[in-house]
């Protein structure tokens, strides 16, 4: 016993065997950390002021546009499934240069919120997208002026209108407004407007970190919101930079945001992680956008992937990166699987 380290010699190699922690379903699930539940999900919903009934969106199988009455019925179904959070997008009846249906008290979104509140009361948590691109004739997310054949987005005029849009949603009964234009100062403009008008309890979920992404294409078909000319690169962020995300999120915190958001989610998991670690004290949402949804649906139609398992793996990755909430078109099907097929969420 003169060598105090003798005991090491009796151990066989390797000493560390991580596989012990993967040996059975029970131990794997015990240490999994990342969980997915109904409370994490926000279901987007498209309400169309021009239709009577329901219309499937071709590039997003399983996702529909609803007339107001059909939308109410859909949200009641969601509640029954245990989904209690929706994010509303409107397809307006008319478009003009300044997107005025966006702040029309009788606009499609405002009427839908009012009816929803009237029918379902406080059981549903209502988030609304605050933007102008579906509502403007040119399809940009702000007011435009033209100088020498060149167009320019008028930032400060646009955020003033965003304040009016948010106010009209708050008056109708929204719980949270979600500005998605990436205009500078939009969160502050909305916060100020809401407070001035007495809506201090209406919160802001800001699309704080939103990239000029090609993954939005199916959504633009769904919402008829493609820009008529140019692109969104002068307001949405450059996918090649990550540090700017911290600046954008910090600005939104200072301007009065309640929930931050990163969008898209899947190609931007690193950004979710950065925001989570920089502002761990702030609730964080991630938007699993239309293109991410459509790619999975297309591949599974071809039988190239196991659809359910891939969807769940994607959502796990978004949660693991640090999101508290996930806005996803998969929400209704996931709610169903949670109820019917608990095993799917195990490993
Ligand atoms: C509106 C808006 C867009 C999305 C959400 N809000 C489109 C865009 O910025 O062009 C995209 C959502 C999705 O792709 O699922 N500005």
CSV table of C-alpha atoms and ligand atoms in Angstrom, one decimal:
chain,number,residue,atom,x,y,z
A,1,UNK,CA,0.0,0.0,0.0
A,2,UNK,CA,2.9,2.4,-0.5
A,3,UNK,CA,1.4,3.6,-3.8
A,4,UNK,CA,-1.7,5.8,-2.9
A,5,UNK,CA,-2.9,5.6,-6.5
A,6,UNK,CA,-2.9,1.8,-6.7
A,7,UNK,CA,-6.7,1.7,-6.9
A,8,UNK,CA,-6.6,3.3,-10.3
A,9,UNK,CA,-4.7,0.4,-11.7
A,10,UNK,CA,-7.6,-2.0,-10.9
A,11,UNK,CA,-10.0,0.0,-13.1
A,12,UNK,CA,-10.5,-1.1,-16.6
A,13,UNK,CA,-10.4,1.2,-19.6
A,14,UNK,CA,-12.5,3.3,-20.5
A,15,UNK,CA,-13.4,4.8,-17.1
A,16,UNK,CA,-16.1,7.0,-18.5
A,17,UNK,CA,-18.9,5.2,-20.2
A,18,UNK,CA,-21.5,7.8,-21.4
A,19,UNK,CA,-23.5,5.0,-22.9
A,20,UNK,CA,-24.6,4.0,-19.4
A,21,UNK,CA,-26.8,7.1,-19.6
A,22,UNK,CA,-28.3,6.0,-22.9
A,23,UNK,CA,-28.8,2.3,-22.0
A,24,UNK,CA,-32.5,2.4,-21.4
A,25,UNK,CA,-35.5,4.5,-22.2
A,26,UNK,CA,-36.0,5.3,-18.6
A,27,UNK,CA,-32.6,6.7,-18.0
A,28,UNK,CA,-32.6,8.6,-21.3
A,29,UNK,CA,-35.9,10.3,-20.5
A,30,UNK,CA,-34.7,11.0,-17.0
A,31,UNK,CA,-31.8,13.1,-18.1
A,32,UNK,CA,-33.3,14.5,-21.4
A,33,UNK,CA,-33.7,18.1,-20.2
A,34,UNK,CA,-35.5,19.2,-23.4
A,35,UNK,CA,-39.2,18.7,-23.2
A,36,UNK,CA,-42.0,19.7,-25.5
A,37,UNK,CA,-45.5,20.4,-24.2
A,38,UNK,CA,-48.7,22.1,-25.2
A,39,UNK,CA,-47.8,25.2,-23.3
A,40,UNK,CA,-44.8,25.8,-25.5
A,41,UNK,CA,-46.8,26.2,-28.7
A,42,UNK,CA,-48.4,29.2,-30.5
A,43,UNK,CA,-50.5,28.3,-33.5
A,44,UNK,CA,-50.5,30.8,-36.4
A,45,UNK,CA,-53.9,31.3,-38.1
A,46,UNK,CA,-54.8,33.1,-41.3
A,47,UNK,CA,-58.1,34.9,-41.4
A,48,UNK,CA,-59.2,36.0,-44.9
A,49,UNK,CA,-61.7,38.8,-45.3
A,50,UNK,CA,-62.5,37.8,-48.9
A,51,UNK,CA,-63.7,34.2,-48.5
A,52,UNK,CA,-66.6,32.3,-47.2
A,53,UNK,CA,-65.4,29.1,-45.7
A,54,UNK,CA,-62.0,27.5,-45.8
A,55,UNK,CA,-59.2,27.5,-48.4
A,56,UNK,CA,-56.1,25.3,-48.3
A,57,UNK,CA,-52.8,27.0,-48.9
A,58,UNK,CA,-51.2,25.0,-51.7
A,59,UNK,CA,-47.6,25.2,-50.6
A,60,UNK,CA,-48.5,24.5,-46.9
A,61,UNK,CA,-50.5,21.2,-46.9
A,62,UNK,CA,-52.7,21.1,-43.9
A,63,UNK,CA,-52.7,24.9,-43.4
A,64,UNK,CA,-55.8,26.9,-44.4
A,65,UNK,CA,-57.2,30.4,-44.6
A,66,UNK,CA,-60.5,30.8,-42.8
A,67,UNK,CA,-63.4,33.2,-43.0
A,68,UNK,CA,-64.2,34.8,-39.6
A,69,UNK,CA,-66.9,32.3,-38.6
A,70,UNK,CA,-64.8,29.3,-39.7
A,71,UNK,CA,-61.8,30.7,-37.9
A,72,UNK,CA,-63.7,30.9,-34.6
A,73,UNK,CA,-64.7,27.3,-35.0
A,74,UNK,CA,-61.1,26.4,-35.6
A,75,UNK,CA,-59.8,28.2,-32.6
A,76,UNK,CA,-62.5,26.4,-30.5
A,77,UNK,CA,-61.1,23.1,-31.8
A,78,UNK,CA,-57.6,24.3,-30.8
A,79,UNK,CA,-58.8,25.0,-27.2
A,80,UNK,CA,-60.3,21.5,-27.1
A,81,UNK,CA,-56.9,20.1,-28.1
A,82,UNK,CA,-55.2,22.0,-25.4
A,83,UNK,CA,-53.8,24.8,-27.6
A,84,UNK,CA,-54.5,28.1,-26.0
A,85,UNK,CA,-52.3,30.5,-27.9
A,86,UNK,CA,-52.8,31.8,-31.5
A,87,UNK,CA,-51.0,34.3,-33.7
A,88,UNK,CA,-53.4,36.0,-36.1
A,89,UNK,CA,-52.6,37.1,-39.6
A,90,UNK,CA,-55.1,38.9,-41.7
A,91,UNK,CA,-55.7,38.8,-45.5
A,92,UNK,CA,-57.5,42.1,-46.0
A,93,UNK,CA,-60.4,43.0,-48.3
A,94,UNK,CA,-58.5,46.0,-49.8
A,95,UNK,CA,-54.9,47.1,-50.2
A,96,UNK,CA,-53.7,50.7,-50.6
A,97,UNK,CA,-50.4,52.7,-50.5
A,98,UNK,CA,-50.5,53.0,-46.7
A,99,UNK,CA,-52.1,49.7,-45.8
A,100,UNK,CA,-55.1,51.4,-44.1
A,101,UNK,CA,-57.1,48.2,-43.5
A,102,UNK,CA,-54.4,47.2,-41.1
A,103,UNK,CA,-55.7,49.8,-38.6
A,104,UNK,CA,-59.3,49.8,-39.7
A,105,UNK,CA,-61.5,49.2,-36.7
A,106,UNK,CA,-63.6,47.0,-39.0
A,107,UNK,CA,-60.7,45.3,-40.6
A,108,UNK,CA,-60.8,41.5,-40.8
A,109,UNK,CA,-58.4,41.0,-37.9
A,110,UNK,CA,-60.1,43.5,-35.6
A,111,UNK,CA,-63.5,41.9,-36.3
A,112,UNK,CA,-62.1,38.4,-35.8
A,113,UNK,CA,-60.5,39.3,-32.4
A,114,UNK,CA,-63.7,40.9,-31.2
A,115,UNK,CA,-65.8,37.8,-32.1
A,116,UNK,CA,-63.2,35.5,-30.7
A,117,UNK,CA,-63.2,37.3,-27.4
A,118,UNK,CA,-66.9,37.4,-27.4
A,119,UNK,CA,-67.2,33.6,-28.0
A,120,UNK,CA,-64.2,32.2,-26.2
A,121,UNK,CA,-63.6,34.8,-23.5
A,122,UNK,CA,-60.2,34.7,-21.7
A,123,UNK,CA,-59.6,31.0,-22.4
A,124,UNK,CA,-57.6,32.0,-25.5
A,125,UNK,CA,-54.5,34.0,-25.5
A,126,UNK,CA,-54.5,36.2,-28.6
A,127,UNK,CA,-51.3,37.4,-30.3
A,128,UNK,CA,-51.6,39.5,-33.4
A,129,UNK,CA,-49.0,40.2,-36.1
A,130,UNK,CA,-48.5,43.9,-36.5
A,131,UNK,CA,-47.3,44.7,-40.0
A,132,UNK,CA,-48.3,46.3,-43.3
A,133,UNK,CA,-47.1,44.0,-46.0
A,134,UNK,CA,-50.4,42.2,-46.5
A,135,UNK,CA,-52.2,45.5,-46.6
A,136,UNK,CA,-50.1,47.7,-48.8
A,137,UNK,CA,-50.5,47.7,-52.6
A,138,UNK,CA,-46.7,47.5,-53.0
A,139,UNK,CA,-46.3,44.7,-50.5
A,140,UNK,CA,-43.6,46.4,-48.3
A,141,UNK,CA,-43.8,46.4,-44.5
A,142,UNK,CA,-43.9,50.2,-44.3
A,143,UNK,CA,-44.9,53.4,-46.0
A,144,UNK,CA,-43.0,54.2,-49.1
A,145,UNK,CA,-41.9,57.5,-50.8
A,146,UNK,CA,-40.6,57.8,-54.3
A,147,UNK,CA,-37.7,60.0,-55.1
A,148,UNK,CA,-36.2,60.1,-58.7
A,149,UNK,CA,-37.7,56.7,-59.6
A,150,UNK,CA,-36.3,55.2,-56.4
A,151,UNK,CA,-38.4,54.1,-53.5
A,152,UNK,CA,-37.6,54.5,-49.9
A,153,UNK,CA,-39.2,53.1,-46.8
A,154,UNK,CA,-40.2,55.9,-44.5
A,155,UNK,CA,-39.2,54.4,-41.1
A,156,UNK,CA,-40.7,57.0,-38.7
A,157,UNK,CA,-44.0,57.4,-40.6
A,158,UNK,CA,-44.3,53.6,-40.7
A,159,UNK,CA,-43.8,53.1,-36.9
A,160,UNK,CA,-46.4,55.7,-36.2
A,161,UNK,CA,-48.8,53.7,-38.3
A,162,UNK,CA,-47.7,50.5,-36.5
A,163,UNK,CA,-48.7,52.2,-33.3
A,164,UNK,CA,-52.2,52.7,-34.7
A,165,UNK,CA,-52.4,49.1,-36.0
A,166,UNK,CA,-51.4,47.8,-32.5
A,167,UNK,CA,-53.9,50.1,-30.9
A,168,UNK,CA,-56.7,48.8,-33.1
A,169,UNK,CA,-55.8,45.3,-32.1
A,170,UNK,CA,-55.7,46.2,-28.4
A,171,UNK,CA,-59.1,47.9,-28.6
A,172,UNK,CA,-60.5,44.7,-30.2
A,173,UNK,CA,-59.1,42.6,-27.4
A,174,UNK,CA,-55.7,41.3,-28.3
A,175,UNK,CA,-53.4,40.2,-25.4
A,176,UNK,CA,-50.1,40.6,-27.2
A,177,UNK,CA,-49.2,42.5,-30.3
A,178,UNK,CA,-46.3,41.3,-32.4
A,179,UNK,CA,-44.6,43.8,-34.6
A,180,UNK,CA,-42.8,42.1,-37.5
A,181,UNK,CA,-41.6,44.9,-39.7
A,182,UNK,CA,-38.1,45.4,-38.3
A,183,UNK,CA,-38.5,49.2,-38.5
A,184,UNK,CA,-36.2,51.0,-36.0
A,185,UNK,CA,-38.1,52.1,-32.9
A,186,UNK,CA,-41.2,50.2,-33.7
A,187,UNK,CA,-41.5,48.6,-30.2
A,188,UNK,CA,-41.2,52.0,-28.5
A,189,UNK,CA,-43.7,53.6,-30.9
A,190,UNK,CA,-46.2,50.9,-30.1
A,191,UNK,CA,-45.6,50.9,-26.3
A,192,UNK,CA,-46.1,54.6,-26.2
A,193,UNK,CA,-49.3,54.5,-28.1
A,194,UNK,CA,-50.7,51.7,-26.1
A,195,UNK,CA,-49.8,53.4,-22.8
A,196,UNK,CA,-51.2,56.7,-23.9
A,197,UNK,CA,-54.5,55.1,-24.7
A,198,UNK,CA,-54.7,53.1,-21.5
A,199,UNK,CA,-53.8,49.7,-22.8
A,200,UNK,CA,-50.9,49.2,-20.3
A,201,UNK,CA,-51.8,45.5,-19.9
A,202,UNK,CA,-51.4,44.6,-23.5
A,203,UNK,CA,-48.0,43.1,-24.1
A,204,UNK,CA,-45.5,43.2,-26.9
A,205,UNK,CA,-43.9,40.1,-28.4
A,206,UNK,CA,-41.4,41.6,-30.7
A,207,UNK,CA,-40.0,40.0,-33.8
A,208,UNK,CA,-36.7,41.3,-32.5
A,209,UNK,CA,-34.3,39.3,-34.6
A,210,UNK,CA,-35.8,38.7,-38.0
A,211,UNK,CA,-33.7,37.8,-41.0
A,212,UNK,CA,-34.4,38.7,-44.6
A,213,UNK,CA,-35.1,35.0,-45.3
A,214,UNK,CA,-36.1,33.0,-48.3
A,215,UNK,CA,-37.9,30.6,-45.9
A,216,UNK,CA,-40.9,33.0,-45.9
A,217,UNK,CA,-41.9,32.2,-49.5
A,218,UNK,CA,-44.9,29.9,-48.7
A,219,UNK,CA,-46.2,32.4,-46.2
A,220,UNK,CA,-46.2,35.1,-48.8
A,221,UNK,CA,-48.3,33.0,-51.0
A,222,UNK,CA,-50.6,32.3,-48.1
A,223,UNK,CA,-50.9,36.0,-47.1
A,224,UNK,CA,-50.5,37.5,-50.5
A,225,UNK,CA,-47.7,39.7,-49.1
A,226,UNK,CA,-44.8,39.5,-51.6
A,227,UNK,CA,-43.2,42.9,-52.4
A,228,UNK,CA,-44.2,44.1,-55.8
A,229,UNK,CA,-40.7,45.3,-56.4
A,230,UNK,CA,-37.4,45.1,-54.5
A,231,UNK,CA,-36.9,43.0,-51.4
A,232,UNK,CA,-36.9,43.4,-47.7
A,233,UNK,CA,-33.1,43.5,-47.2
A,234,UNK,CA,-33.1,47.2,-46.2
A,235,UNK,CA,-35.2,46.4,-43.1
A,236,UNK,CA,-34.9,42.7,-42.3
A,237,UNK,CA,-31.5,41.4,-41.1
A,238,UNK,CA,-28.5,40.0,-43.1
A,239,UNK,CA,-28.3,36.2,-42.5
A,240,UNK,CA,-24.5,36.4,-42.5
A,241,UNK,CA,-24.2,38.4,-39.2
A,242,UNK,CA,-24.9,37.1,-35.8
A,243,UNK,CA,-23.7,39.8,-33.4
A,244,UNK,CA,-26.3,42.3,-34.6
A,245,UNK,CA,-28.9,40.0,-33.1
A,246,UNK,CA,-27.8,41.1,-29.6
A,247,UNK,CA,-28.1,44.8,-30.5
A,248,UNK,CA,-31.6,44.3,-32.0
A,249,UNK,CA,-32.8,42.3,-29.0
A,250,UNK,CA,-31.3,44.8,-26.5
A,251,UNK,CA,-33.0,47.7,-28.3
A,252,UNK,CA,-36.3,46.0,-28.1
A,253,UNK,CA,-35.8,45.3,-24.4
A,254,UNK,CA,-35.0,48.9,-23.8
A,255,UNK,CA,-38.0,50.0,-25.9
A,256,UNK,CA,-40.4,47.9,-23.8
A,257,UNK,CA,-40.8,44.4,-25.3
A,258,UNK,CA,-42.1,41.7,-23.1
A,259,UNK,CA,-41.2,38.7,-25.2
A,260,UNK,CA,-38.4,38.5,-27.7
A,261,UNK,CA,-38.5,36.4,-30.9
A,262,UNK,CA,-36.0,35.0,-33.3
A,263,UNK,CA,-37.1,34.2,-36.8
A,264,UNK,CA,-36.7,31.9,-38.7
A,265,UNK,CA,-35.8,29.2,-36.2
A,266,UNK,CA,-34.2,26.2,-37.9
A,267,UNK,CA,-31.4,27.9,-39.9
A,268,UNK,CA,-30.9,30.3,-37.0
A,269,UNK,CA,-30.5,28.0,-34.0
A,270,UNK,CA,-27.2,29.7,-33.2
A,271,UNK,CA,-29.0,33.0,-32.9
A,272,UNK,CA,-31.6,31.5,-30.6
A,273,UNK,CA,-28.8,30.3,-28.4
A,274,UNK,CA,-27.0,33.7,-28.5
A,275,UNK,CA,-30.2,35.5,-27.4
A,276,UNK,CA,-30.9,33.0,-24.8
A,277,UNK,CA,-27.5,33.3,-23.2
A,278,UNK,CA,-27.3,37.1,-23.6
A,279,UNK,CA,-30.8,37.8,-22.2
A,280,UNK,CA,-31.6,34.7,-20.2
A,281,UNK,CA,-34.0,36.7,-18.0
A,282,UNK,CA,-36.3,37.4,-21.0
A,283,UNK,CA,-38.9,35.1,-22.4
A,284,UNK,CA,-37.9,34.0,-25.9
A,285,UNK,CA,-40.0,32.8,-28.8
A,286,UNK,CA,-38.8,31.3,-32.0
A,287,UNK,CA,-40.8,31.2,-35.3
A,288,UNK,CA,-40.6,27.9,-37.1
A,289,UNK,CA,-41.6,29.5,-40.4
A,290,UNK,CA,-43.5,28.5,-43.4
A,291,UNK,CA,-40.6,27.3,-45.6
A,292,UNK,CA,-39.4,25.1,-42.7
A,293,UNK,CA,-42.9,23.6,-42.5
A,294,UNK,CA,-43.3,23.1,-46.3
A,295,UNK,CA,-39.9,21.4,-46.7
A,296,UNK,CA,-40.8,18.8,-44.2
A,297,UNK,CA,-44.3,18.3,-45.7
A,298,UNK,CA,-42.8,17.9,-49.2
A,299,UNK,CA,-40.1,15.4,-48.2
A,300,UNK,CA,-42.6,13.3,-46.3
A,301,UNK,CA,-45.0,13.3,-49.2
A,302,UNK,CA,-42.2,11.6,-51.1
A,303,UNK,CA,-41.7,9.2,-48.3
A,304,UNK,CA,-38.1,10.4,-47.8
A,305,UNK,CA,-38.4,11.0,-44.1
A,306,UNK,CA,-40.5,9.9,-41.2
A,307,UNK,CA,-42.6,12.9,-40.9
A,308,UNK,CA,-43.7,12.8,-37.2
A,309,UNK,CA,-40.2,12.0,-35.9
A,310,UNK,CA,-38.5,14.7,-38.0
A,311,UNK,CA,-41.0,17.3,-36.9
A,312,UNK,CA,-40.5,16.4,-33.3
A,313,UNK,CA,-36.7,16.4,-33.6
A,314,UNK,CA,-36.9,19.9,-35.2
A,315,UNK,CA,-39.0,21.2,-32.4
A,316,UNK,CA,-36.7,19.6,-29.8
A,317,UNK,CA,-33.7,21.4,-31.5
A,318,UNK,CA,-35.5,24.7,-31.3
A,319,UNK,CA,-36.2,24.2,-27.6
A,320,UNK,CA,-32.7,22.9,-26.9
A,321,UNK,CA,-31.3,26.0,-28.5
A,322,UNK,CA,-33.2,28.0,-25.9
A,323,UNK,CA,-36.6,29.0,-27.0
A,324,UNK,CA,-39.4,29.0,-24.4
A,325,UNK,CA,-42.2,29.3,-27.0
A,326,UNK,CA,-42.4,28.0,-30.6
A,327,UNK,CA,-44.7,29.6,-33.1
A,328,UNK,CA,-45.3,26.7,-35.5
A,329,UNK,CA,-47.8,25.5,-38.2
A,330,UNK,CA,-47.3,22.1,-36.8
A,331,UNK,CA,-48.9,23.1,-33.5
A,332,UNK,CA,-52.3,21.3,-34.1
A,333,UNK,CA,-50.8,18.1,-35.2
A,334,UNK,CA,-48.3,18.1,-32.4
A,335,UNK,CA,-51.2,18.7,-29.9
A,336,UNK,CA,-52.9,15.6,-31.3
A,337,UNK,CA,-49.7,13.5,-31.0
A,338,UNK,CA,-49.1,14.6,-27.5
A,339,UNK,CA,-52.5,13.3,-26.6
A,340,UNK,CA,-52.5,10.1,-28.7
A,341,UNK,CA,-48.9,9.0,-28.9
A,342,UNK,CA,-46.9,9.9,-25.8
A,343,UNK,CA,-44.1,7.5,-26.9
A,344,UNK,CA,-43.2,9.8,-29.8
A,345,UNK,CA,-41.9,12.3,-27.4
A,346,UNK,CA,-39.7,9.8,-25.6
A,347,UNK,CA,-36.5,8.4,-26.9
B,1,LIG,C1,-44.9,39.9,-42.1
B,1,LIG,C2,-44.5,38.5,-41.8
B,1,LIG,C3,-43.9,37.6,-42.6
B,1,LIG,C4,-43.9,36.4,-41.8
B,1,LIG,C5,-44.5,36.7,-40.6
B,1,LIG,N1,-44.9,38.0,-40.6
B,1,LIG,C6,-43.4,37.6,-44.0
B,1,LIG,C7,-42.3,38.5,-44.3
B,1,LIG,O1,-41.6,39.1,-43.5
B,1,LIG,O2,-42.0,38.6,-45.5
B,1,LIG,C8,-43.3,35.1,-42.3
B,1,LIG,C9,-43.9,33.9,-41.6
B,1,LIG,C10,-43.6,32.6,-42.2
B,1,LIG,O3,-42.9,32.4,-43.2
B,1,LIG,O4,-44.1,31.6,-41.7
B,1,LIG,N2,-43.9,40.8,-42.2
